[in-house]
Amino acid sequence: MSFYHEIKKYAHFDFQSFFAGVTTDRVEAALAKEKLSEQDFLALLSPAASGSLEQMAAKAHQLTRQYFGHTIQLFIPLYISNFCANLCVYCGFHRGNAISRKKLSLAEIEVEAKAIAATGMRHLLLLTGEAPGVTPIDYLEDAVWLLKKYFASVSIEIFPLDEDDYHRLRLAGADGLTLYQEVSWLILNIVYSITGT
Ligand code: SF4
């Protein structure tokens, strides 16, 4: 089951009615749970949860400390392509901008990897624009294999893939995924750890 299939379940979901039915008790119950369901998370996005922001922040803080401790992880981003089919107005890479476009070859990626690794950085975030025709899964897989020779951790911030392709990148050595989905009425910052999947 991919994320796409999960989100598709909500294509005709009546969010307004759901939110209208959420009470503060429902919000409290969600906040008290160890493990939240999808509808618990939705309850926390409802107007009834607006008075519980401090409580949510405290719980988020406690969970962050629980899972990550007092650590700071430094990583360095490496764009291997600036081709993109999208038109996000805030982004210089959007396809309407007449800029020079470049997709690094594997040899060029290795040159960058060596230079970055020489600085002592051990965690890398590999990025592309959204242009699967230019940076297909085979290319990304090769790039991850290559980068894993130089870095303890390689995360990816690319375009959405299906489950099989995520699995390929996982097998190649990718251990983290950042996926930003931004639309005018809602910004979801979905950060999944794919370690162990
Ligand atoms: S999809 Fe990403 S790279 Fe492409 S225009 Fe939007 S923000 Fe920029």
PDB file of C-alpha atoms and ligand atoms in Angstrom:
ATOM      1  CA  MET A   1       0.000   0.000   0.000  1.00  0.00           C
ATOM      2  CA  SER A   2       1.524   3.313  -1.044  1.00  0.00           C
ATOM      3  CA  PHE A   3       1.020   6.747   0.477  1.00  0.00           C
ATOM      4  CA  TYR A   4      -0.952   7.614  -2.654  1.00  0.00           C
ATOM      5  CA  HIS A   5      -3.434   4.825  -1.922  1.00  0.00           C
ATOM      6  CA  GLU A   6      -3.676   5.943   1.694  1.00  0.00           C
ATOM      7  CA  ILE A   7      -4.435   9.551   0.801  1.00  0.00           C
ATOM      8  CA  LYS A   8      -6.823   8.470  -1.944  1.00  0.00           C
ATOM      9  CA  LYS A   9      -9.137   7.100   0.745  1.00  0.00           C
ATOM     10  CA  TYR A  10      -9.821  10.717   1.662  1.00  0.00           C
ATOM     11  CA  ALA A  11     -10.615  11.939  -1.862  1.00  0.00           C
ATOM     12  CA  HIS A  12     -14.320  12.217  -1.021  1.00  0.00           C
ATOM     13  CA  PHE A  13     -14.006  12.565   2.713  1.00  0.00           C
ATOM     14  CA  ASP A  14     -16.267  15.259   4.131  1.00  0.00           C
ATOM     15  CA  PHE A  15     -13.698  17.198   6.144  1.00  0.00           C
ATOM     16  CA  GLN A  16     -16.103  19.999   7.063  1.00  0.00           C
ATOM     17  CA  SER A  17     -18.614  17.609   8.614  1.00  0.00           C
ATOM     18  CA  PHE A  18     -15.867  15.698  10.366  1.00  0.00           C
ATOM     19  CA  PHE A  19     -14.361  18.864  11.834  1.00  0.00           C
ATOM     20  CA  ALA A  20     -17.787  20.140  12.861  1.00  0.00           C
ATOM     21  CA  GLY A  21     -18.300  16.954  14.862  1.00  0.00           C
ATOM     22  CA  VAL A  22     -15.014  17.111  16.769  1.00  0.00           C
ATOM     23  CA  THR A  23     -15.367  18.139  20.409  1.00  0.00           C
ATOM     24  CA  THR A  24     -12.715  19.242  22.869  1.00  0.00           C
ATOM     25  CA  ASP A  25     -13.177  15.875  24.625  1.00  0.00           C
ATOM     26  CA  ARG A  26     -12.312  14.151  21.336  1.00  0.00           C
ATOM     27  CA  VAL A  27      -9.202  16.294  21.061  1.00  0.00           C
ATOM     28  CA  GLU A  28      -8.206  15.492  24.655  1.00  0.00           C
ATOM     29  CA  ALA A  29      -8.695  11.780  24.005  1.00  0.00           C
ATOM     30  CA  ALA A  30      -6.452  11.944  20.937  1.00  0.00           C
ATOM     31  CA  LEU A  31      -3.767  13.796  22.870  1.00  0.00           C
ATOM     32  CA  ALA A  32      -3.857  11.199  25.639  1.00  0.00           C
ATOM     33  CA  LYS A  33      -3.182   8.292  23.267  1.00  0.00           C
ATOM     34  CA  GLU A  34       0.176   6.597  22.857  1.00  0.00           C
ATOM     35  CA  LYS A  35      -0.517   5.762  19.248  1.00  0.00           C
ATOM     36  CA  LEU A  36      -2.743   8.033  17.171  1.00  0.00           C
ATOM     37  CA  SER A  37      -4.978   6.934  14.308  1.00  0.00           C
ATOM     38  CA  GLU A  38      -5.465   8.955  11.125  1.00  0.00           C
ATOM     39  CA  GLN A  39      -8.707  10.317  12.520  1.00  0.00           C
ATOM     40  CA  ASP A  40      -6.979  11.276  15.766  1.00  0.00           C
ATOM     41  CA  PHE A  41      -4.566  13.394  13.745  1.00  0.00           C
ATOM     42  CA  LEU A  42      -7.496  14.894  11.865  1.00  0.00           C
ATOM     43  CA  ALA A  43      -9.164  15.738  15.165  1.00  0.00           C
ATOM     44  CA  LEU A  44      -6.023  17.666  16.114  1.00  0.00           C
ATOM     45  CA  LEU A  45      -6.399  19.729  12.937  1.00  0.00           C
ATOM     46  CA  SER A  46      -9.983  20.699  13.757  1.00  0.00           C
ATOM     47  CA  PRO A  47     -11.101  24.088  15.103  1.00  0.00           C
ATOM     48  CA  ALA A  48     -11.907  22.352  18.402  1.00  0.00           C
ATOM     49  CA  ALA A  49      -8.179  21.715  18.834  1.00  0.00           C
ATOM     50  CA  SER A  50      -7.210  25.377  18.533  1.00  0.00           C
ATOM     51  CA  GLY A  51      -7.127  25.765  22.310  1.00  0.00           C
ATOM     52  CA  SER A  52      -4.810  22.783  22.686  1.00  0.00           C
ATOM     53  CA  LEU A  53      -1.846  24.067  20.720  1.00  0.00           C
ATOM     54  CA  GLU A  54       0.382  24.389  23.790  1.00  0.00           C
ATOM     55  CA  GLN A  55      -0.530  20.853  24.851  1.00  0.00           C
ATOM     56  CA  MET A  56       0.294  19.555  21.367  1.00  0.00           C
ATOM     57  CA  ALA A  57       3.588  21.427  21.376  1.00  0.00           C
ATOM     58  CA  ALA A  58       4.476  19.948  24.770  1.00  0.00           C
ATOM     59  CA  LYS A  59       3.658  16.438  23.592  1.00  0.00           C
ATOM     60  CA  ALA A  60       5.631  16.921  20.375  1.00  0.00           C
ATOM     61  CA  HIS A  61       8.565  18.158  22.441  1.00  0.00           C
ATOM     62  CA  GLN A  62       8.366  15.172  24.773  1.00  0.00           C
ATOM     63  CA  LEU A  63       8.219  12.695  21.845  1.00  0.00           C
ATOM     64  CA  THR A  64      11.108  14.393  20.084  1.00  0.00           C
ATOM     65  CA  ARG A  65      13.232  14.099  23.212  1.00  0.00           C
ATOM     66  CA  GLN A  66      12.101  10.491  23.691  1.00  0.00           C
ATOM     67  CA  TYR A  67      13.091   9.370  20.198  1.00  0.00           C
ATOM     68  CA  PHE A  68      16.011  11.643  19.374  1.00  0.00           C
ATOM     69  CA  GLY A  69      17.394  12.787  22.733  1.00  0.00           C
ATOM     70  CA  HIS A  70      19.418  15.978  22.929  1.00  0.00           C
ATOM     71  CA  THR A  71      21.003  15.689  19.522  1.00  0.00           C
ATOM     72  CA  ILE A  72      21.483  17.893  16.515  1.00  0.00           C
ATOM     73  CA  GLN A  73      22.044  16.224  13.181  1.00  0.00           C
ATOM     74  CA  LEU A  74      23.871  18.227  10.558  1.00  0.00           C
ATOM     75  CA  PHE A  75      23.378  17.320   6.924  1.00  0.00           C
ATOM     76  CA  ILE A  76      24.355  18.857   3.662  1.00  0.00           C
ATOM     77  CA  PRO A  77      22.064  19.116   0.631  1.00  0.00           C
ATOM     78  CA  LEU A  78      23.245  18.080  -2.822  1.00  0.00           C
ATOM     79  CA  TYR A  79      21.080  18.954  -5.804  1.00  0.00           C
ATOM     80  CA  ILE A  80      21.894  16.522  -8.584  1.00  0.00           C
ATOM     81  CA  SER A  81      19.409  18.080 -11.033  1.00  0.00           C
ATOM     82  CA  ASN A  82      17.503  21.347 -11.284  1.00  0.00           C
ATOM     83  CA  PHE A  83      15.082  20.213 -13.972  1.00  0.00           C
ATOM     84  CA  CYS A  84      11.479  20.580 -12.842  1.00  0.00           C
ATOM     85  CA  ALA A  85       8.063  20.319 -14.455  1.00  0.00           C
ATOM     86  CA  ASN A  86       6.303  22.310 -11.745  1.00  0.00           C
ATOM     87  CA  LEU A  87       5.535  25.983 -11.308  1.00  0.00           C
ATOM     88  CA  CYS A  88       5.896  26.668  -7.587  1.00  0.00           C
ATOM     89  CA  VAL A  89       6.064  30.449  -7.605  1.00  0.00           C
ATOM     90  CA  TYR A  90       8.488  30.735  -4.688  1.00  0.00           C
ATOM     91  CA  CYS A  91      11.083  28.457  -6.282  1.00  0.00           C
ATOM     92  CA  GLY A  92      13.803  29.466  -8.702  1.00  0.00           C
ATOM     93  CA  PHE A  93      13.766  26.009 -10.291  1.00  0.00           C
ATOM     94  CA  HIS A  94      10.194  26.257 -11.567  1.00  0.00           C
ATOM     95  CA  ARG A  95       9.825  25.497 -15.222  1.00  0.00           C
ATOM     96  CA  GLY A  96       8.806  29.038 -16.162  1.00  0.00           C
ATOM     97  CA  ASN A  97      12.227  30.385 -15.185  1.00  0.00           C
ATOM     98  CA  ALA A  98      14.672  30.611 -18.056  1.00  0.00           C
ATOM     99  CA  ILE A  99      17.677  29.354 -16.133  1.00  0.00           C
ATOM    100  CA  SER A 100      20.484  27.061 -17.085  1.00  0.00           C
ATOM    101  CA  ARG A 101      19.432  23.447 -16.416  1.00  0.00           C
ATOM    102  CA  LYS A 102      21.825  20.760 -15.366  1.00  0.00           C
ATOM    103  CA  LYS A 103      21.626  17.119 -14.425  1.00  0.00           C
ATOM    104  CA  LEU A 104      24.843  15.806 -12.914  1.00  0.00           C
ATOM    105  CA  SER A 105      26.360  12.684 -14.383  1.00  0.00           C
ATOM    106  CA  LEU A 106      27.407   9.955 -11.963  1.00  0.00           C
ATOM    107  CA  ALA A 107      31.011  11.041 -12.428  1.00  0.00           C
ATOM    108  CA  GLU A 108      30.059  14.614 -11.531  1.00  0.00           C
ATOM    109  CA  ILE A 109      28.111  13.412  -8.492  1.00  0.00           C
ATOM    110  CA  GLU A 110      31.190  11.528  -7.340  1.00  0.00           C
ATOM    111  CA  VAL A 111      33.340  14.653  -7.641  1.00  0.00           C
ATOM    112  CA  GLU A 112      30.831  16.526  -5.453  1.00  0.00           C
ATOM    113  CA  ALA A 113      30.615  13.627  -3.005  1.00  0.00           C
ATOM    114  CA  LYS A 114      34.381  13.507  -2.550  1.00  0.00           C
ATOM    115  CA  ALA A 115      34.565  17.255  -1.979  1.00  0.00           C
ATOM    116  CA  ILE A 116      31.733  17.212   0.566  1.00  0.00           C
ATOM    117  CA  ALA A 117      33.043  14.131   2.367  1.00  0.00           C
ATOM    118  CA  ALA A 118      36.439  15.818   2.647  1.00  0.00           C
ATOM    119  CA  THR A 119      34.803  18.497   4.820  1.00  0.00           C
ATOM    120  CA  GLY A 120      33.858  15.838   7.351  1.00  0.00           C
ATOM    121  CA  MET A 121      30.124  15.877   6.659  1.00  0.00           C
ATOM    122  CA  ARG A 122      28.667  12.387   7.092  1.00  0.00           C
ATOM    123  CA  HIS A 123      24.971  12.971   6.348  1.00  0.00           C
ATOM    124  CA  LEU A 124      23.776  13.968   2.906  1.00  0.00           C
ATOM    125  CA  LEU A 125      20.392  14.990   1.540  1.00  0.00           C
ATOM    126  CA  LEU A 126      20.035  14.227  -2.160  1.00  0.00           C
ATOM    127  CA  LEU A 127      17.625  16.550  -3.989  1.00  0.00           C
ATOM    128  CA  THR A 128      16.132  16.930  -7.434  1.00  0.00           C
ATOM    129  CA  GLY A 129      13.332  18.941  -8.951  1.00  0.00           C
ATOM    130  CA  GLU A 130      10.213  17.098 -10.050  1.00  0.00           C
ATOM    131  CA  ALA A 131      11.119  15.740 -13.456  1.00  0.00           C
ATOM    132  CA  PRO A 132      10.934  11.951 -13.438  1.00  0.00           C
ATOM    133  CA  GLY A 133      11.575  11.852 -17.181  1.00  0.00           C
ATOM    134  CA  VAL A 134      14.955  13.496 -16.641  1.00  0.00           C
ATOM    135  CA  THR A 135      15.886  11.885 -13.327  1.00  0.00           C
ATOM    136  CA  PRO A 136      14.251   8.439 -13.497  1.00  0.00           C
ATOM    137  CA  ILE A 137      14.438   5.853 -10.764  1.00  0.00           C
ATOM    138  CA  ASP A 138      17.411   4.041 -12.364  1.00  0.00           C
ATOM    139  CA  TYR A 139      19.441   7.245 -12.211  1.00  0.00           C
ATOM    140  CA  LEU A 140      18.408   7.977  -8.631  1.00  0.00           C
ATOM    141  CA  GLU A 141      19.186   4.429  -7.577  1.00  0.00           C
ATOM    142  CA  ASP A 142      22.676   4.662  -9.079  1.00  0.00           C
ATOM    143  CA  ALA A 143      23.197   8.026  -7.401  1.00  0.00           C
ATOM    144  CA  VAL A 144      22.249   6.644  -3.978  1.00  0.00           C
ATOM    145  CA  TRP A 145      24.518   3.596  -4.396  1.00  0.00           C
ATOM    146  CA  LEU A 146      27.353   5.922  -5.279  1.00  0.00           C
ATOM    147  CA  LEU A 147      26.749   8.395  -2.468  1.00  0.00           C
ATOM    148  CA  LYS A 148      26.557   5.639   0.145  1.00  0.00           C
ATOM    149  CA  LYS A 149      30.249   4.988  -0.513  1.00  0.00           C
ATOM    150  CA  TYR A 150      30.989   8.407   0.942  1.00  0.00           C
ATOM    151  CA  PHE A 151      28.304   9.073   3.551  1.00  0.00           C
ATOM    152  CA  ALA A 152      26.953   7.289   6.612  1.00  0.00           C
ATOM    153  CA  SER A 153      23.463   8.548   5.815  1.00  0.00           C
ATOM    154  CA  VAL A 154      21.825   9.461   2.526  1.00  0.00           C
ATOM    155  CA  SER A 155      18.327  10.901   2.637  1.00  0.00           C
ATOM    156  CA  ILE A 156      16.256  11.864  -0.365  1.00  0.00           C
ATOM    157  CA  GLU A 157      14.069  14.867  -1.122  1.00  0.00           C
ATOM    158  CA  ILE A 158      12.748  14.204  -4.577  1.00  0.00           C
ATOM    159  CA  PHE A 159       9.379  13.776  -6.249  1.00  0.00           C
ATOM    160  CA  PRO A 160       6.804  11.235  -5.021  1.00  0.00           C
ATOM    161  CA  LEU A 161       7.453   7.638  -6.056  1.00  0.00           C
ATOM    162  CA  ASP A 162       5.446   4.465  -5.841  1.00  0.00           C
ATOM    163  CA  GLU A 163       6.202   1.911  -3.162  1.00  0.00           C
ATOM    164  CA  ASP A 164       8.390  -0.305  -5.374  1.00  0.00           C
ATOM    165  CA  ASP A 165      10.623   2.599  -6.318  1.00  0.00           C
ATOM    166  CA  TYR A 166      10.968   3.728  -2.706  1.00  0.00           C
ATOM    167  CA  HIS A 167      11.953   0.165  -1.914  1.00  0.00           C
ATOM    168  CA  ARG A 168      14.649   0.268  -4.592  1.00  0.00           C
ATOM    169  CA  LEU A 169      16.116   3.427  -3.112  1.00  0.00           C
ATOM    170  CA  ARG A 170      15.954   1.902   0.348  1.00  0.00           C
ATOM    171  CA  LEU A 171      17.888  -1.139  -0.905  1.00  0.00           C
ATOM    172  CA  ALA A 172      20.388   1.201  -2.519  1.00  0.00           C
ATOM    173  CA  GLY A 173      21.042   2.700   0.905  1.00  0.00           C
ATOM    174  CA  ALA A 174      18.668   5.650   1.338  1.00  0.00           C
ATOM    175  CA  ASP A 175      17.625   5.899   4.988  1.00  0.00           C
ATOM    176  CA  GLY A 176      15.420   8.967   5.088  1.00  0.00           C
ATOM    177  CA  LEU A 177      12.775  10.688   3.029  1.00  0.00           C
ATOM    178  CA  THR A 178      11.463  14.218   3.116  1.00  0.00           C
ATOM    179  CA  LEU A 179       8.356  14.918   1.091  1.00  0.00           C
ATOM    180  CA  TYR A 180       6.858  18.395   0.959  1.00  0.00           C
ATOM    181  CA  GLN A 181       3.363  18.762  -0.407  1.00  0.00           C
ATOM    182  CA  GLU A 182       2.393  22.400  -0.553  1.00  0.00           C
ATOM    183  CA  VAL A 183      -0.915  23.748  -1.787  1.00  0.00           C
ATOM    184  CA  SER A 184      -2.622  27.087  -1.328  1.00  0.00           C
ATOM    185  CA  TRP A 185      -4.918  26.057   1.525  1.00  0.00           C
ATOM    186  CA  LEU A 186      -2.811  23.561   3.366  1.00  0.00           C
ATOM    187  CA  ILE A 187       0.826  22.847   3.897  1.00  0.00           C
ATOM    188  CA  LEU A 188       1.705  19.364   4.894  1.00  0.00           C
ATOM    189  CA  ASN A 189       5.279  18.749   5.791  1.00  0.00           C
ATOM    190  CA  ILE A 190       5.506  15.019   5.769  1.00  0.00           C
ATOM    191  CA  VAL A 191       8.767  13.640   6.963  1.00  0.00           C
ATOM    192  CA  TYR A 192       8.969   9.892   6.963  1.00  0.00           C
ATOM    193  CA  SER A 193      11.792   7.868   8.218  1.00  0.00           C
ATOM    194  CA  ILE A 194      12.039   4.849   5.985  1.00  0.00           C
ATOM    195  CA  THR A 195      14.702   3.226   8.091  1.00  0.00           C
ATOM    196  CA  GLY A 196      13.938  -0.436   8.364  1.00  0.00           C
ATOM    197  CA  THR A 197      11.237  -0.583   5.696  1.00  0.00           C
TER     198      THR A 197
HETATM  199  S1  SF4 B   1       8.549  21.003  -7.320  1.00  0.00           S
HETATM  200 FE1  SF4 B   1      10.299  21.619  -6.048  1.00  0.00          FE
HETATM  201  S2  SF4 B   1      11.958  22.112  -7.498  1.00  0.00           S
HETATM  202 FE2  SF4 B   1      10.028  22.087  -8.648  1.00  0.00          FE
HETATM  203  S3  SF4 B   1       9.339  24.223  -8.693  1.00  0.00           S
HETATM  204 FE3  SF4 B   1       8.337  23.223  -6.942  1.00  0.00          FE
HETATM  205  S4  SF4 B   1       9.683  23.583  -5.183  1.00  0.00           S
HETATM  206 FE4  SF4 B   1      10.870  24.024  -7.055  1.00  0.00          FE
END
